[in-house]
mmCIF file of C-alpha atoms in Angstrom:
data_model
loop_
_atom_site.group_PDB
_atom_site.id
_atom_site.type_symbol
_atom_site.label_atom_id
_atom_site.label_comp_id
_atom_site.label_asym_id
_atom_site.label_seq_id
_atom_site.Cartn_x
_atom_site.Cartn_y
_atom_site.Cartn_z
ATOM 1 C CA GLY P 1 20.052 33.217 -30.511
ATOM 2 C CA VAL P 2 19.354 31.518 -27.232
ATOM 3 C CA SER P 3 21.532 28.618 -26.245
ATOM 4 C CA VAL P 4 20.177 26.000 -23.908
ATOM 5 C CA LEU P 5 22.438 23.740 -21.939
ATOM 6 C CA TYR P 6 20.992 20.278 -21.332
ATOM 7 C CA TRP P 7 22.234 18.339 -18.330
ATOM 8 C CA PRO P 8 22.329 14.594 -18.749
ATOM 9 C CA LEU P 9 19.795 12.797 -16.609
ATOM 10 C CA THR P 10 21.441 10.537 -14.099
ATOM 11 C CA MET P 11 19.968 7.117 -13.635
ATOM 12 C CA LYS P 12 20.745 5.042 -10.580
ATOM 13 C CA VAL P 13 21.182 1.358 -11.205
ATOM 14 C CA LYS P 14 19.842 0.311 -7.800
ATOM 15 C CA SER P 15 18.145 2.421 -5.142
ATOM 16 C CA LEU P 16 17.276 0.874 -1.805
ATOM 17 C CA ALA P 17 15.329 2.051 1.239
ATOM 18 C CA THR P 18 14.877 -0.071 4.348
ATOM 19 C CA MET P 19 12.782 0.222 7.492
ATOM 20 C CA ALA P 20 12.579 -1.850 10.648
ATOM 21 C CA VAL P 21 9.487 -3.808 11.645
ATOM 22 C CA PRO P 22 8.765 -3.620 15.398
ATOM 23 C CA GLU P 23 8.242 -6.619 17.664
ATOM 24 C CA GLY P 24 4.783 -8.156 17.569
ATOM 25 C CA VAL P 25 4.150 -7.033 13.982
ATOM 26 C CA PHE P 26 4.400 -9.368 11.003
ATOM 27 C CA ALA P 27 4.645 -7.998 7.463
ATOM 28 C CA THR P 28 4.444 -9.927 4.207
ATOM 29 C CA VAL P 29 4.575 -8.795 0.588
ATOM 30 C CA LYS P 30 3.277 -10.804 -2.348
ATOM 31 C CA ASP P 31 2.960 -9.303 -5.838
ATOM 32 C CA ARG P 32 3.400 -5.798 -4.361
ATOM 33 C CA VAL P 33 0.417 -6.284 -2.038
ATOM 34 C CA VAL P 34 1.526 -5.550 1.528
ATOM 35 C CA THR P 35 -0.120 -7.306 4.492
ATOM 36 C CA VAL P 36 0.646 -6.158 8.036
ATOM 37 C CA LYS P 37 -0.596 -8.092 11.075
ATOM 38 C CA GLY P 38 -0.429 -6.739 14.598
ATOM 39 C CA PRO P 39 -2.195 -6.762 17.959
ATOM 40 C CA ARG P 40 -5.072 -4.565 16.711
ATOM 41 C CA GLY P 41 -5.771 -6.487 13.513
ATOM 42 C CA THR P 42 -4.655 -6.904 9.907
ATOM 43 C CA LEU P 43 -4.282 -4.302 7.150
ATOM 44 C CA VAL P 44 -3.809 -5.022 3.441
ATOM 45 C CA LYS P 45 -2.687 -2.420 0.904
ATOM 46 C CA SER P 46 -1.939 -2.783 -2.783
ATOM 47 C CA LEU P 47 1.172 -0.945 -3.989
ATOM 48 C CA ARG P 48 0.989 -2.423 -7.482
ATOM 49 C CA HIS P 49 0.935 1.040 -9.057
ATOM 50 C CA LEU P 50 4.550 1.564 -7.918
ATOM 51 C CA GLN P 51 7.276 -0.119 -9.926
ATOM 52 C CA LEU P 52 9.242 -1.339 -6.947
ATOM 53 C CA ASP P 53 10.600 -4.621 -5.652
ATOM 54 C CA PHE P 54 9.937 -5.451 -2.014
ATOM 55 C CA ALA P 55 11.996 -7.735 0.197
ATOM 56 C CA VAL P 56 10.923 -8.794 3.686
ATOM 57 C CA SER P 57 13.463 -10.261 6.086
ATOM 58 C CA GLN P 58 11.695 -12.029 8.956
ATOM 59 C CA LYS P 59 15.071 -12.768 10.558
ATOM 60 C CA MET P 60 16.289 -9.165 10.513
ATOM 61 C CA LYS P 61 12.726 -7.784 10.962
ATOM 62 C CA THR P 62 13.091 -5.341 8.034
ATOM 63 C CA ILE P 63 11.231 -4.377 4.871
ATOM 64 C CA SER P 64 13.201 -3.119 1.891
ATOM 65 C CA ALA P 65 11.911 -1.327 -1.182
ATOM 66 C CA ILE P 66 14.131 -1.487 -4.270
ATOM 67 C CA ARG P 67 13.989 0.506 -7.481
ATOM 68 C CA TRP P 68 16.103 -0.644 -10.404
ATOM 69 C CA PHE P 69 17.266 1.811 -13.110
ATOM 70 C CA GLY P 70 15.315 4.798 -11.829
ATOM 71 C CA TYR P 71 15.589 8.520 -12.310
ATOM 72 C CA LYS P 72 15.139 10.966 -9.439
ATOM 73 C CA THR P 73 11.333 10.990 -9.664
ATOM 74 C CA ASP P 74 11.230 7.191 -9.799
ATOM 75 C CA VAL P 75 13.465 6.856 -6.749
ATOM 76 C CA SER P 76 11.283 9.271 -4.760
ATOM 77 C CA CYS P 77 8.574 6.586 -4.648
ATOM 78 C CA LEU P 78 10.714 4.537 -2.261
ATOM 79 C CA ASN P 79 10.038 6.731 0.760
ATOM 80 C CA THR P 80 6.368 7.058 -0.215
ATOM 81 C CA ALA P 81 5.937 3.284 -0.206
ATOM 82 C CA LEU P 82 7.717 2.941 3.129
ATOM 83 C CA ALA P 83 5.597 5.763 4.594
ATOM 84 C CA HIS P 84 2.446 3.828 3.642
ATOM 85 C CA ILE P 85 3.842 0.709 5.304
ATOM 86 C CA ARG P 86 4.870 2.733 8.380
ATOM 87 C CA ASN P 87 1.299 4.057 8.669
ATOM 88 C CA MET P 88 -0.019 0.504 8.438
ATOM 89 C CA ILE P 89 2.327 -0.594 11.229
ATOM 90 C CA THR P 90 1.187 2.327 13.395
ATOM 91 C CA GLY P 91 -2.421 1.391 12.675
ATOM 92 C CA VAL P 92 -2.081 -2.225 13.793
ATOM 93 C CA THR P 93 -0.108 -1.283 16.919
ATOM 94 C CA ARG P 94 -1.554 2.027 18.180
ATOM 95 C CA GLY P 95 -4.372 2.978 15.805
ATOM 96 C CA PHE P 96 -5.453 6.430 14.657
ATOM 97 C CA ARG P 97 -7.824 8.931 16.258
ATOM 98 C CA PHE P 98 -9.308 12.045 14.665
ATOM 99 C CA LYS P 99 -11.237 14.576 16.740
ATOM 100 C CA LEU P 100 -13.820 16.868 15.152
ATOM 101 C CA ARG P 101 -15.236 19.874 17.017
ATOM 102 C CA PHE P 102 -18.589 21.523 16.296
ATOM 103 C CA ALA P 103 -18.492 25.310 16.111
ATOM 104 C CA SER P 104 -21.690 27.310 15.897
ATOM 105 C CA ALA P 105 -22.439 30.986 16.291
ATOM 106 C CA HIS P 106 -26.199 30.947 16.798
ATOM 107 C CA PHE P 107 -27.807 27.609 15.953
ATOM 108 C CA PRO P 108 -26.609 24.743 18.155
ATOM 109 C CA ILE P 109 -25.548 21.777 16.032
ATOM 110 C CA ASN P 110 -26.970 18.433 17.133
ATOM 111 C CA VAL P 111 -24.884 15.380 16.161
ATOM 112 C CA GLY P 112 -25.905 11.852 16.992
ATOM 113 C CA VAL P 113 -24.293 8.496 16.307
ATOM 114 C CA GLU P 114 -26.952 5.843 15.771
ATOM 115 C CA GLY P 115 -25.618 2.447 14.769
ATOM 116 C CA ASP P 116 -23.735 2.810 11.500
ATOM 117 C CA VAL P 117 -24.990 6.334 10.625
ATOM 118 C CA ILE P 118 -23.971 9.788 11.866
ATOM 119 C CA GLU P 119 -26.836 12.300 11.793
ATOM 120 C CA ILE P 120 -26.155 16.037 11.825
ATOM 121 C CA ARG P 121 -29.211 18.170 12.652
ATOM 122 C CA ASN P 122 -29.904 21.901 12.912
ATOM 123 C CA PHE P 123 -26.784 22.921 10.947
ATOM 124 C CA LEU P 124 -27.241 26.681 10.368
ATOM 125 C CA GLY P 125 -30.866 26.187 11.435
ATOM 126 C CA GLU P 126 -31.670 24.012 8.434
ATOM 127 C CA LYS P 127 -34.347 21.345 8.683
ATOM 128 C CA ARG P 128 -32.405 18.932 6.464
ATOM 129 C CA VAL P 129 -30.756 16.057 8.312
ATOM 130 C CA ARG P 130 -27.287 15.262 7.037
ATOM 131 C CA LYS P 131 -26.426 11.557 7.214
ATOM 132 C CA VAL P 132 -22.990 9.977 6.906
ATOM 133 C CA PRO P 133 -22.633 6.174 6.712
ATOM 134 C CA VAL P 134 -19.939 4.663 8.906
ATOM 135 C CA PRO P 135 -17.961 1.526 7.964
ATOM 136 C CA SER P 136 -17.990 -1.272 10.512
ATOM 137 C CA ASP P 137 -14.221 -1.118 11.102
ATOM 138 C CA LEU P 138 -14.399 2.466 12.435
ATOM 139 C CA LYS P 139 -15.419 3.422 15.952
ATOM 140 C CA ILE P 140 -17.218 6.783 16.210
ATOM 141 C CA TYR P 141 -18.462 8.293 19.445
ATOM 142 C CA ARG P 142 -19.206 11.600 21.175
ATOM 143 C CA THR P 143 -16.997 12.665 24.069
ATOM 144 C CA ASP P 144 -18.416 13.328 27.507
ATOM 145 C CA PRO P 145 -19.827 16.901 27.536
ATOM 146 C CA THR P 146 -18.355 17.539 30.997
ATOM 147 C CA VAL P 147 -14.852 16.829 29.667
ATOM 148 C CA THR P 148 -14.973 18.289 26.139
ATOM 149 C CA LYS P 149 -18.103 19.856 24.745
ATOM 150 C CA ASP P 150 -19.212 19.356 21.121
ATOM 151 C CA GLU P 151 -16.607 16.824 20.022
ATOM 152 C CA LEU P 152 -16.849 13.781 17.760
ATOM 153 C CA VAL P 153 -14.070 11.170 17.843
ATOM 154 C CA ILE P 154 -13.254 8.792 14.967
ATOM 155 C CA GLU P 155 -10.955 5.838 15.692
ATOM 156 C CA GLY P 156 -9.665 3.058 13.486
ATOM 157 C CA ASN P 157 -6.644 1.124 12.273
ATOM 158 C CA ASP P 158 -6.502 2.372 8.676
ATOM 159 C CA LEU P 159 -5.294 5.972 8.417
ATOM 160 C CA GLU P 160 -6.902 6.471 4.997
ATOM 161 C CA GLU P 161 -10.325 5.278 6.163
ATOM 162 C CA VAL P 162 -10.262 7.402 9.329
ATOM 163 C CA SER P 163 -9.110 10.548 7.524
ATOM 164 C CA LYS P 164 -11.542 10.030 4.628
ATOM 165 C CA LYS P 165 -14.478 9.768 7.026
ATOM 166 C CA ALA P 166 -13.366 12.898 8.918
ATOM 167 C CA ALA P 167 -13.041 14.757 5.600
ATOM 168 C CA ALA P 168 -16.479 13.536 4.464
ATOM 169 C CA ILE P 169 -18.079 14.897 7.629
ATOM 170 C CA HIS P 170 -16.198 18.167 7.240
ATOM 171 C CA ASN P 171 -17.210 18.545 3.584
ATOM 172 C CA LEU P 172 -20.832 17.775 4.378
ATOM 173 C CA CYS P 173 -20.954 20.740 6.747
ATOM 174 C CA LEU P 174 -19.266 23.389 4.640
ATOM 175 C CA VAL P 175 -20.950 26.787 4.623
ATOM 176 C CA LYS P 176 -21.817 27.733 1.050
ATOM 177 C CA ASN P 177 -23.275 30.916 -0.462
ATOM 178 C CA LYS P 178 -23.005 32.756 2.846
ATOM 179 C CA ASP P 179 -20.561 35.107 4.508
ATOM 180 C CA CYS P 180 -18.141 32.712 6.184
ATOM 181 C CA LEU P 181 -17.155 35.180 8.891
ATOM 182 C CA LEU P 182 -20.732 35.459 10.095
ATOM 183 C CA TYR P 183 -21.345 31.708 10.126
ATOM 184 C CA THR P 184 -18.125 30.316 11.610
ATOM 185 C CA SER P 185 -17.204 32.637 14.454
ATOM 186 C CA PRO P 186 -19.322 34.675 16.859
ATOM 187 C CA SER P 187 -20.043 38.151 15.612
ATOM 188 C CA PRO P 188 -19.131 41.175 17.760
ATOM 189 C CA ARG P 189 -22.818 42.157 17.491
ATOM 190 C CA ASP P 190 -23.859 38.993 19.369
ATOM 191 C CA SER P 191 -21.917 39.823 22.538
#
């Protein structure tokens, strides 16, 4: 027969992770909803799905996340929660910027930012105009063509919003049902 050796699972009574809050940033936690205020604005994020206790020390300028009676997988949520808070602090102090470049082999892509909508025209020579709505808290603009050609810049305080909008634009312009090598990079036949 086959014998299996079971190791006892170790449970930690108290696990604690702490991070410092920089000067000029104020963080509060109420009912596992984190609010971070800084020079660029205010961000609010709900961490209610994590079974953690949070403690904010305004005197010591620290945030602590505590997990009581957790196994290894439960304790791993501590650093995840603090990483979310760290991204919020970066957002209200420095902000986030994503840069998207247009690459075309034959048909020049025309991208315009008009108010709260991004319009992508002439993608692979198609007549269909692709439109992406833009939230008011994001700043989207084209770079100067003399500096960097064919570039779209997305800026904002919330990392999730900025990255989601960049991913939405990327997914809208995926090449489907075609040979990707012919439609993403110049062919040797074109030169």
